[in-house]
Coordinates of C-alpha atoms in Angstrom, one line a residue:
M1 CA 112.0 113.0 103.1
S2 CA 108.4 113.3 104.0
G3 CA 105.2 111.5 102.9
R4 CA 104.2 114.4 100.7
F5 CA 107.2 113.8 98.5
V6 CA 106.0 110.3 97.6
R7 CA 104.1 110.5 94.4
S8 CA 101.7 108.0 93.1
S9 CA 100.3 108.1 89.6
K10 CA 97.0 109.9 89.6
Y11 CA 96.3 109.2 85.9
R12 CA 95.6 105.5 85.7
E13 CA 95.4 105.4 81.9
E14 CA 98.6 107.2 81.4
Q15 CA 101.0 106.1 84.1
C16 CA 99.6 102.8 85.4
Y17 CA 99.6 99.3 83.8
D18 CA 96.0 98.5 83.4
N19 CA 93.9 95.4 82.3
I20 CA 96.1 92.9 84.1
R21 CA 94.9 89.6 85.5
I22 CA 97.1 88.9 88.6
S23 CA 97.2 85.4 90.0
K24 CA 94.9 84.8 92.9
N25 CA 97.0 82.0 94.4
A26 CA 97.3 82.2 98.2
W27 CA 101.0 81.4 98.3
D28 CA 102.9 84.1 100.2
T29 CA 105.0 85.9 97.4
N30 CA 105.5 89.4 96.1
L31 CA 103.6 88.5 92.9
V32 CA 105.6 91.1 90.9
K33 CA 109.4 91.6 90.3
A34 CA 111.0 94.5 88.4
N35 CA 114.4 95.5 86.8
S36 CA 115.4 98.6 84.9
T37 CA 113.6 97.3 81.7
Y38 CA 110.8 94.9 82.5
L39 CA 108.2 94.0 85.1
S40 CA 107.1 90.4 85.6
V41 CA 103.6 89.5 87.0
N42 CA 102.3 86.2 88.1
W43 CA 99.4 85.6 85.8
E44 CA 95.9 84.1 86.4
A45 CA 95.9 81.7 83.5
S46 CA 94.1 78.5 82.6
G47 CA 95.7 75.4 81.2
G48 CA 98.8 75.5 83.3
G49 CA 100.9 78.2 84.9
A50 CA 102.1 81.4 83.2
F51 CA 103.5 84.8 84.0
A52 CA 103.6 88.0 82.0
V53 CA 106.5 90.3 81.2
I54 CA 105.6 94.0 80.7
P55 CA 108.1 96.5 79.3
L56 CA 108.2 99.5 81.7
N57 CA 107.7 102.0 78.8
E58 CA 104.4 100.4 77.7
K59 CA 102.1 102.1 80.2
G60 CA 98.3 102.5 80.0
R61 CA 95.7 99.9 79.2
L62 CA 97.3 96.7 77.9
P63 CA 95.7 94.5 75.2
D64 CA 93.3 91.8 76.2
Q65 CA 95.5 89.2 74.7
L66 CA 99.2 89.3 75.7
P67 CA 102.2 87.1 74.9
L68 CA 102.7 85.1 78.1
F69 CA 105.6 83.0 79.3
R70 CA 104.1 79.5 79.4
G71 CA 105.7 76.2 80.2
H72 CA 104.8 75.3 83.7
K73 CA 102.0 72.7 84.3
A74 CA 100.8 74.4 87.5
V75 CA 100.5 77.9 88.8
V76 CA 103.6 80.1 88.9
L77 CA 104.5 81.0 92.5
D78 CA 107.5 83.3 92.1
T79 CA 109.9 84.9 89.6
D80 CA 113.2 86.7 89.9
W81 CA 115.3 88.7 87.4
N82 CA 119.0 88.0 86.8
P83 CA 120.9 90.9 88.4
F84 CA 123.5 91.0 85.5
D85 CA 121.2 90.3 82.5
D86 CA 117.9 92.2 82.2
S87 CA 116.5 89.8 79.7
L88 CA 117.0 86.6 81.8
I89 CA 114.4 85.6 84.4
A90 CA 113.8 82.5 86.5
S91 CA 110.4 81.1 87.7
G92 CA 109.2 78.6 90.3
S93 CA 106.0 76.7 90.1
D94 CA 103.6 74.5 92.0
D95 CA 104.7 71.7 89.6
G96 CA 108.0 71.3 91.5
K97 CA 110.2 72.8 88.7
A98 CA 112.1 75.9 88.1
F99 CA 112.5 77.3 84.6
I100 CA 114.9 79.8 83.0
W101 CA 113.5 82.2 80.4
R102 CA 114.9 84.8 78.0
V103 CA 112.9 87.8 76.9
P104 CA 113.1 88.1 73.1
E105 CA 114.8 91.1 71.6
D106 CA 112.4 94.1 70.9
F107 CA 109.8 92.4 73.0
T108 CA 106.5 94.3 73.0
L109 CA 102.9 93.6 74.2
R110 CA 101.3 95.5 71.4
T111 CA 100.9 93.7 68.2
E112 CA 99.0 94.5 65.0
E113 CA 95.3 93.7 64.8
K114 CA 95.6 90.6 62.7
E115 CA 98.6 89.2 64.5
E116 CA 98.0 86.8 67.4
P117 CA 100.4 87.1 70.4
Q118 CA 103.0 84.3 70.5
D119 CA 103.8 82.8 73.9
V120 CA 107.4 82.5 75.0
A121 CA 108.9 79.1 75.9
P122 CA 111.6 78.4 78.5
V123 CA 115.2 78.0 77.6
Q124 CA 116.1 75.7 80.4
Q125 CA 114.4 73.5 83.0
L126 CA 115.7 72.8 86.5
S127 CA 114.3 69.6 87.9
G128 CA 115.3 68.3 91.4
H129 CA 112.6 69.2 93.9
S130 CA 109.9 66.8 94.8
R131 CA 107.3 69.4 95.7
K132 CA 106.4 72.9 94.7
V133 CA 109.1 75.5 94.2
G134 CA 107.9 78.5 96.2
H135 CA 110.9 81.0 95.9
V136 CA 113.6 81.6 93.4
L137 CA 116.5 84.1 94.0
F138 CA 119.6 84.8 91.9
N139 CA 123.0 85.2 93.6
P140 CA 123.9 89.0 93.8
A141 CA 127.6 88.5 93.2
A142 CA 128.1 85.4 91.0
A143 CA 126.8 84.9 87.5
N144 CA 124.0 82.3 86.9
V145 CA 123.8 81.0 90.5
L146 CA 120.2 80.4 91.5
A147 CA 118.7 79.5 94.9
T148 CA 115.3 77.7 94.9
S149 CA 113.2 76.8 98.0
S150 CA 110.6 74.0 97.9
G151 CA 107.9 72.4 99.9
D152 CA 110.3 69.4 100.4
Y153 CA 112.0 71.5 103.1
T154 CA 115.1 72.1 101.1
V155 CA 116.9 75.0 99.4
K156 CA 118.9 74.0 96.3
L157 CA 121.8 76.0 94.8
W158 CA 121.8 75.7 91.0
D159 CA 124.5 76.2 88.4
V160 CA 122.2 77.6 85.7
E161 CA 124.7 77.1 82.9
A162 CA 125.1 73.4 83.8
G163 CA 121.4 73.0 84.7
S164 CA 122.1 70.9 87.7
P165 CA 121.8 71.4 91.5
R166 CA 125.2 71.6 93.2
L167 CA 124.3 72.2 96.9
T168 CA 121.3 71.4 99.1
L169 CA 120.4 73.2 102.4
K170 CA 118.1 71.0 104.4
H171 CA 115.4 72.6 106.7
T172 CA 112.9 71.1 109.1
D173 CA 109.9 72.9 107.6
I174 CA 108.7 75.0 104.7
V175 CA 111.0 78.0 103.9
Q176 CA 109.0 81.2 103.9
S177 CA 111.7 83.7 102.9
L178 CA 115.4 83.9 101.9
S179 CA 117.9 86.5 101.1
W180 CA 121.6 86.6 100.0
S181 CA 124.5 88.6 101.5
A182 CA 126.1 91.2 99.3
N183 CA 129.1 89.0 98.4
G184 CA 126.9 86.0 97.8
S185 CA 128.7 83.7 100.3
L186 CA 126.0 83.6 102.9
L187 CA 122.2 83.0 102.8
V188 CA 119.6 83.8 105.5
T189 CA 116.2 82.0 105.6
T190 CA 113.1 82.0 107.7
S191 CA 110.8 79.0 107.9
R192 CA 107.5 77.8 109.3
D193 CA 109.3 76.3 112.4
K194 CA 109.9 80.0 113.5
K195 CA 113.7 79.7 113.2
L196 CA 116.1 82.1 111.6
R197 CA 119.0 80.4 109.9
I198 CA 122.2 81.9 108.6
W199 CA 123.9 79.5 106.1
D200 CA 127.4 79.0 105.0
V201 CA 126.0 77.7 101.7
R202 CA 129.1 76.1 100.3
Q203 CA 129.5 74.1 103.5
E204 CA 125.8 73.1 103.3
A205 CA 125.5 73.8 107.0
P206 CA 123.9 76.6 109.0
A207 CA 126.4 78.8 110.8
H208 CA 123.7 80.0 113.2
I209 CA 120.2 79.0 114.1
A210 CA 118.2 81.4 116.3
P211 CA 114.5 81.7 117.3
G212 CA 112.7 84.2 115.2
H213 CA 109.3 85.7 115.5
A214 CA 107.0 83.8 117.8
G215 CA 103.8 84.4 115.8
A216 CA 102.1 81.7 113.7
K217 CA 101.9 83.8 110.6
N218 CA 104.6 84.1 107.9
S219 CA 107.8 86.0 108.5
R220 CA 110.1 87.7 105.9
V221 CA 113.9 88.5 105.9
T222 CA 116.2 90.7 103.9
W223 CA 119.9 91.2 104.1
L224 CA 121.0 94.8 104.7
G225 CA 123.3 95.1 101.8
E226 CA 127.0 95.2 102.7
H227 CA 126.3 95.3 106.5
D228 CA 126.6 92.2 108.7
R229 CA 123.0 92.7 109.7
V230 CA 119.6 91.3 108.5
A231 CA 116.1 92.6 109.1
T232 CA 113.1 90.4 109.6
T233 CA 109.3 91.1 109.7
G234 CA 106.9 88.9 111.4
F235 CA 104.3 88.6 114.2
S236 CA 104.3 88.3 117.9
K237 CA 102.2 85.7 119.9
M238 CA 99.5 88.4 120.1
S239 CA 99.5 88.8 116.3
D240 CA 101.2 92.3 116.4
R241 CA 103.4 93.0 113.5
Q242 CA 107.1 93.2 114.4
L243 CA 110.4 94.4 112.9
G244 CA 113.7 92.8 114.0
L245 CA 117.3 93.7 113.4
W246 CA 119.8 90.8 113.8
D247 CA 123.6 90.7 114.1
I248 CA 124.7 87.7 111.9
R249 CA 127.7 87.0 114.2
D250 CA 125.5 86.5 117.3
P251 CA 121.8 86.2 116.3
K252 CA 120.6 84.8 119.6
E253 CA 118.1 87.7 119.9
P254 CA 117.4 90.8 117.8
V255 CA 119.5 93.9 118.4
G256 CA 117.5 96.1 120.9
G257 CA 114.6 93.6 120.8
F258 CA 111.6 93.5 118.5
Q259 CA 110.1 96.8 117.3
M260 CA 106.3 96.7 117.3
L261 CA 104.7 98.2 114.2
D262 CA 100.9 97.7 114.4
A263 CA 98.2 95.1 114.8
I264 CA 97.3 94.7 111.1
S265 CA 97.1 91.1 110.0
G266 CA 98.9 91.4 106.6
V267 CA 102.5 90.2 106.1
C268 CA 105.1 93.0 105.9
M269 CA 107.3 92.8 102.8
P270 CA 110.8 94.3 103.5
F271 CA 112.9 96.0 100.8
W272 CA 116.4 97.4 101.5
D273 CA 118.0 100.4 99.6
D274 CA 121.8 100.2 100.2
S275 CA 122.5 103.6 98.7
T276 CA 120.3 105.6 101.1
Q277 CA 120.5 103.1 104.0
C278 CA 116.7 102.9 104.1
L279 CA 114.4 100.0 104.8
Y280 CA 110.9 100.0 103.2
L281 CA 108.0 97.9 104.6
A282 CA 105.0 97.3 102.4
G283 CA 102.1 95.6 104.1
K284 CA 99.9 93.0 102.4
G285 CA 96.2 93.9 102.6
D286 CA 96.8 97.5 103.3
G287 CA 97.9 100.4 101.1
N288 CA 100.7 101.8 103.2
I289 CA 104.5 101.8 102.7
R290 CA 106.5 103.0 105.6
Y291 CA 110.3 103.6 105.5
F292 CA 113.0 103.6 108.1
E293 CA 116.6 104.8 108.1
Y294 CA 119.3 102.5 109.4
E295 CA 121.6 104.4 111.7
H296 CA 123.6 103.6 114.9
D297 CA 122.5 100.0 114.7
K298 CA 118.8 100.7 114.8
F299 CA 115.9 101.7 112.5
E300 CA 114.7 105.3 112.8
Y301 CA 111.2 105.8 111.5
L302 CA 111.1 108.5 108.7
S303 CA 107.6 108.6 107.2
E304 CA 104.9 106.6 105.6
Y305 CA 103.1 106.5 102.2
K306 CA 99.4 106.0 102.8
S307 CA 96.8 104.9 100.3
G308 CA 93.3 103.6 100.5
D309 CA 93.9 101.0 97.8
P310 CA 95.2 97.7 99.3
Q311 CA 98.1 95.9 97.8
R312 CA 98.8 92.2 97.5
G313 CA 102.2 92.5 95.8
V314 CA 105.0 95.0 95.6
A315 CA 108.3 95.3 93.7
F316 CA 111.0 97.9 93.8
L317 CA 113.1 99.1 90.9
P318 CA 116.9 98.7 91.1
K319 CA 118.7 102.0 91.7
R320 CA 120.2 102.2 88.2
G321 CA 116.6 102.4 86.8
V322 CA 115.3 105.4 88.8
N323 CA 114.8 108.9 87.3
M324 CA 117.8 110.8 88.7
H325 CA 116.8 114.0 86.9
E326 CA 113.8 114.2 89.2
N327 CA 115.8 113.2 92.3
E328 CA 113.9 109.9 92.5
V329 CA 115.6 107.6 95.0
M330 CA 113.2 104.7 94.8
R331 CA 110.3 103.5 92.7
A332 CA 107.8 100.9 93.8
F333 CA 105.2 99.0 91.8
K334 CA 102.1 97.9 93.7
T335 CA 99.2 95.7 92.6
V336 CA 95.7 97.2 93.0
N337 CA 92.6 95.1 93.0
D338 CA 94.4 92.4 91.0
S339 CA 93.6 94.4 87.9
Y340 CA 96.3 97.1 87.5
I341 CA 99.8 98.0 88.7
E342 CA 100.5 101.5 90.0
P343 CA 104.0 103.0 90.2
I344 CA 105.0 105.0 93.3
S345 CA 108.0 107.4 93.2
F346 CA 110.0 108.3 96.3
I347 CA 111.5 111.7 95.6
V348 CA 113.9 113.9 97.5
P349 CA 112.6 117.5 97.3
R350 CA 115.5 119.4 95.7
R351 CA 115.6 122.1 93.0
A352 CA 119.1 121.4 91.9
E353 CA 119.5 120.7 88.2
V354 CA 122.8 118.9 88.5
F355 CA 123.7 115.4 89.6
Q356 CA 123.2 114.8 93.3
G357 CA 126.1 112.6 94.4
D358 CA 125.1 112.3 98.0
I359 CA 121.9 110.4 97.2
Y360 CA 123.3 108.5 94.3
P361 CA 126.5 106.8 95.4
P362 CA 128.0 104.1 93.1
V363 CA 125.8 101.0 92.8
V364 CA 126.3 97.5 91.5
G365 CA 126.4 97.4 87.7
M366 CA 125.8 94.6 85.2
K367 CA 129.1 92.8 85.7
P368 CA 129.4 89.9 88.1
A369 CA 132.3 89.4 90.5
M370 CA 132.9 85.8 89.4
S371 CA 131.5 83.0 87.3
A372 CA 129.3 80.2 88.7
A373 CA 132.2 77.7 88.5
E374 CA 134.5 80.1 90.5
W375 CA 131.8 80.6 93.1
F376 CA 131.1 76.9 93.7
E377 CA 134.9 76.5 94.1
G378 CA 134.8 79.0 97.0
A379 CA 135.6 82.4 95.5
E380 CA 134.2 85.5 97.2
G381 CA 133.9 89.1 96.3
L382 CA 131.7 92.1 95.6
P383 CA 130.7 92.9 92.0
P384 CA 132.1 96.1 90.6
K385 CA 130.1 99.2 90.9
I386 CA 129.2 101.9 88.4
D387 CA 129.2 105.7 88.7
L388 CA 125.6 106.9 88.4
E389 CA 126.8 110.3 87.2
S390 CA 127.7 108.8 83.9
V391 CA 124.2 107.4 83.6
Y392 CA 122.8 110.8 84.6
E393 CA 124.7 112.4 81.7
G394 CA 123.3 109.8 79.3
E395 CA 126.7 108.1 78.7
E396 CA 127.8 104.5 79.1
P397 CA 128.0 103.5 82.8
T398 CA 131.5 104.1 84.1
E399 CA 132.9 101.3 86.2
M400 CA 134.4 102.3 89.5
A401 CA 137.7 100.9 90.8
P402 CA 137.1 98.0 93.2
T403 CA 137.6 98.6 96.8
S404 CA 138.3 96.1 99.6
K405 CA 136.5 98.0 102.3
P406 CA 133.0 96.7 101.6
V407 CA 134.2 93.1 101.6
S408 CA 135.3 93.3 105.2
R409 CA 131.8 94.5 106.3
V410 CA 130.3 91.1 105.4
P411 CA 132.1 88.5 107.5
S412 CA 133.2 85.3 105.8
S413 CA 131.9 81.8 106.8
S414 CA 135.0 81.1 108.9
T415 CA 134.2 84.1 111.1
L416 CA 130.6 83.1 111.5
L417 CA 131.6 79.6 112.7
S418 CA 133.9 81.2 115.3
P419 CA 132.5 84.5 116.3
S420 CA 134.7 84.6 119.4
K421 CA 137.7 85.1 117.2
K422 CA 136.1 88.0 115.4
E423 CA 135.6 90.2 118.4
P424 CA 139.1 90.4 119.8
E425 CA 140.7 91.1 116.4
P426 CA 139.8 94.8 116.2
A427 CA 143.2 95.7 117.6
P428 CA 142.7 95.7 121.4
S429 CA 146.2 97.0 121.7
K430 CA 145.1 100.2 120.1
R431 CA 142.2 100.7 122.5
E432 CA 144.1 99.9 125.7
P433 CA 146.6 102.8 125.4
E434 CA 143.9 105.3 124.6
P435 CA 142.5 105.6 128.2
V436 CA 146.1 105.7 129.4
K437 CA 147.1 108.5 127.0
K438 CA 144.0 110.6 127.5
P439 CA 144.1 111.1 131.3
P440 CA 147.6 112.7 131.2
Q441 CA 146.3 115.2 128.7
P442 CA 144.6 117.4 131.4
S443 CA 148.0 118.1 133.1
P444 CA 149.7 120.1 130.3
A445 CA 146.4 121.6 129.1
F446 CA 145.3 125.1 130.1
R447 CA 141.8 126.4 129.9
S448 CA 140.1 129.5 131.1
P449 CA 137.4 128.9 133.7
P450 CA 133.8 129.9 132.9
P451 CA 132.7 133.5 133.7
S452 CA 130.7 132.3 136.7
M453 CA 133.8 130.7 138.2
K454 CA 135.8 133.9 137.6
E455 CA 133.3 135.8 139.7
Q456 CA 133.6 133.2 142.5
T457 CA 137.4 133.3 142.3
S458 CA 137.5 137.1 142.5
S459 CA 135.1 137.0 145.5
I460 CA 137.4 134.5 147.3
A461 CA 140.4 136.6 146.5
A462 CA 138.6 139.6 148.0
L463 CA 137.9 137.6 151.1
A464 CA 141.5 136.5 151.4
S465 CA 142.7 140.1 151.1
K466 CA 140.2 141.1 153.7
F467 CA 141.7 138.5 156.1
D468 CA 145.2 139.8 155.5
D469 CA 144.2 143.4 156.2
K470 CA 142.3 142.5 159.4
E471 CA 145.2 140.4 160.8
D472 CA 147.5 143.4 160.4
S473 CA 145.1 145.6 162.2
S474 CA 144.2 142.7 164.7
S475 CA 140.5 143.4 164.6
G476 CA 138.7 140.1 165.5
E477 CA 135.1 140.8 164.7
D478 CA 135.8 141.3 160.9
D479 CA 137.9 138.2 160.8
T480 CA 135.3 136.0 162.3
S481 CA 132.5 137.4 160.0
S482 CA 134.6 136.9 156.9
F483 CA 135.7 133.4 157.9
E484 CA 132.0 132.5 158.2
E485 CA 131.4 133.6 154.7
V486 CA 134.2 131.4 153.4
A487 CA 133.0 128.3 155.2
K488 CA 129.5 128.4 153.5
P489 CA 130.7 127.8 149.9
V490 CA 132.6 124.7 151.0
E491 CA 129.5 123.2 152.4
R492 CA 127.5 124.0 149.3
H493 CA 129.8 122.8 146.5
Q494 CA 131.5 119.7 148.0
P495 CA 128.4 117.4 147.9
R496 CA 127.8 118.2 144.2
P497 CA 130.6 116.3 142.4
P498 CA 129.7 112.6 142.5
E499 CA 132.4 110.0 142.1
K500 CA 130.8 108.4 139.1
H501 CA 130.8 111.6 137.2
T502 CA 134.5 112.2 137.8
Q503 CA 135.3 108.8 136.4
N504 CA 133.3 109.5 133.2
T505 CA 134.9 112.9 132.6
E506 CA 138.5 111.9 133.2
P507 CA 139.0 110.2 129.8
E508 CA 137.6 113.1 127.9
A509 CA 140.1 115.2 125.8
I510 CA 140.8 118.7 127.1
T511 CA 141.3 121.5 124.7
R512 CA 140.5 124.6 126.7
K513 CA 142.9 126.4 129.2
L514 CA 142.8 126.8 132.9
S515 CA 144.1 129.9 134.7
S516 CA 147.0 127.8 136.1
P517 CA 148.3 124.4 135.2
I518 CA 147.0 121.6 137.4
S519 CA 148.5 118.2 137.5
P520 CA 146.4 115.0 137.9
T521 CA 147.5 114.6 141.5
K522 CA 146.3 118.1 142.3
L523 CA 143.0 117.3 140.6
A524 CA 142.5 114.2 142.5
A525 CA 143.4 115.7 145.9
P526 CA 140.4 118.1 146.3
I527 CA 138.1 115.3 145.0
S528 CA 139.3 112.7 147.5
T529 CA 139.8 115.1 150.4
S530 CA 136.8 117.4 150.0
K531 CA 134.7 115.5 152.5
P532 CA 137.3 115.5 155.3
A533 CA 137.9 119.2 154.7
S534 CA 134.2 119.9 155.1
S535 CA 133.9 117.8 158.2
G536 CA 137.1 118.9 159.9
P537 CA 138.1 122.6 160.2
P538 CA 134.7 124.1 159.2
A539 CA 132.9 122.1 161.8
S540 CA 135.3 122.8 164.6
S541 CA 135.4 126.5 163.8
S542 CA 131.6 126.9 163.6
Q543 CA 131.1 125.7 167.2
P544 CA 133.3 128.4 168.8
L545 CA 131.6 131.0 166.6
S546 CA 128.3 130.1 168.2
A547 CA 129.8 130.2 171.7
G548 CA 131.1 133.7 171.2
L549 CA 133.2 136.0 169.0
S550 CA 135.9 136.7 171.6
A551 CA 136.6 133.0 172.3
S552 CA 137.1 132.2 168.6
L553 CA 139.7 135.0 168.1
D554 CA 141.8 133.4 170.8
Q555 CA 141.8 129.9 169.2
I556 CA 142.1 130.7 165.5
T557 CA 145.5 131.7 164.1
L558 CA 146.5 133.3 160.8
Q559 CA 148.2 130.0 159.7
D560 CA 144.9 128.1 160.1
I561 CA 143.0 130.6 158.1
K562 CA 145.6 130.5 155.2
T563 CA 145.5 126.7 155.2
L564 CA 141.8 126.7 155.0
L565 CA 141.8 129.2 152.2
E566 CA 144.3 127.2 150.2
T567 CA 142.1 124.1 150.6
Q568 CA 139.1 126.0 149.4
S569 CA 141.0 127.4 146.5
R570 CA 142.1 124.0 145.3
T571 CA 138.5 122.7 145.7
I572 CA 137.1 125.6 143.7
L573 CA 139.7 125.1 141.0
G574 CA 138.9 121.4 140.8
Q575 CA 135.2 122.2 140.5
S576 CA 135.8 124.8 137.8
E577 CA 137.6 122.3 135.7
K578 CA 134.8 119.8 136.1
I579 CA 132.3 122.5 135.1
A580 CA 134.4 123.4 132.1
L581 CA 134.5 119.7 131.1
L582 CA 130.7 119.5 131.3
T583 CA 130.4 122.7 129.3
E584 CA 132.7 121.2 126.6
E585 CA 130.6 118.0 126.6
V586 CA 127.4 120.0 126.2
D587 CA 128.9 121.9 123.3
R588 CA 130.0 118.7 121.6
L589 CA 126.5 117.2 122.0
K590 CA 125.0 120.4 120.5
N591 CA 127.3 120.2 117.5
T592 CA 126.5 116.5 117.0
I593 CA 122.7 117.1 117.2
G594 CA 123.1 120.1 114.8
D595 CA 124.9 117.9 112.3
R596 CA 122.2 115.3 112.4
M597 CA 119.5 117.9 111.9

């Protein structure tokens, strides 16, 4: 997916949401949030705080007077949509309260000329913080469980149905960002004290506390879906923007270290797409959105959407709301000049007119895994997923059968508190016999040596036959000349095979065939005795050759020549197998690279 397949709306009046007054408050938030039906915007309003809800299908220039969601006594700092109810939204404000709102049925921004827009009132008030509520975030697995962070250095977990806080997570400084795990049992936070905390929320205690980004500016965090990894964005001491990948079981330092992005001063807002395993980074103050693919425990840079219009807030649409008929994998909404919102589509360039199952795997639907009461009692689980092909066909979403595999990918709180028990569990008994079973495999295996080695083997056979003929005819000059030719390959090839390389190639599986079966003892013999062979007979025989041809014929016997030839043959056969092993490894790497491409 390249940058040229990221489409922004060129026609502002037709595709954008214009005539919007976005809040100018300096609090670090995304300003906008989206679900498959509505878009919420922190509004610049007088006489208390307010935010607006915009139906996604009402594009173009909006009326000058809109029905706003009013009720806060101070500016609204953050909003969040309920993942299992598109009409339920929570808000946090500078007045220290969090409100729950419900969007009226058939809600619209366009009224008749004589009608005045009617503001919407909250349906529930959540009071418990002593200072401003900076972030609100619904639990992704349990129904009506809300997390709120405040300037009083706490994060409270609310039972929205009861309207009361049930749990409190105490920090030492202001929380800058928070994110839930996929099963809703763990919470990760970043704060102004430059610490990364992974919480076992129902124990009201952090499972891990690790140093985060060293820079003084704000940092952000997002959980990578069903993985046991989190991603953070922040700044270094030199104010360079960084990206970090953390293992929640051992977050002492980021996996592979921090990845430097650039030197722009704006905060990076991370967004994770679990279906395509991609991470999107949108920078505040610039117009770029870059995206990475998570693979092999690292982020691989893919491409970047560039725009000259800077953005202060960005929101991404849930996967069930994208246009699958145009192969749209993600859709973002960015604020431009605090006056309008522009949608940006990330599209896979395909011409197929059928459902593309590889880019639209099952996603979380509208049904929670448990109720709020069950969650507070300790229940865990992933919400059921829906088949997007049914949505593509215009039918009711088909719920997929629950699977237990994703649950194991997110470790429970007990494994976090004792990470040492987690590591030995992956069946060490299964891994130990593998290196024992694999080395014996070369003994019964047969493979044909490479063509180059066949030529060498045939040349050695020719030399051997030459020795036999010359011994019968007892001609010394030919024997000595042919013996000198045999000694040279021994001196060339024996220094080549290093001991480390033989150790790495021994566990590899062998599938090809040799010209004759070789046992492990025979393979080890030429490797361990190759140096004495080169320093013994060849050295002693080369000295009499330099002294004179007649003296060498008297000292060398036919048995010595045959013994030397057998040693050289075993050495060459051992080398041929190692070359074949290397050839097989190169072919395997080529196939792996070809599959990735």
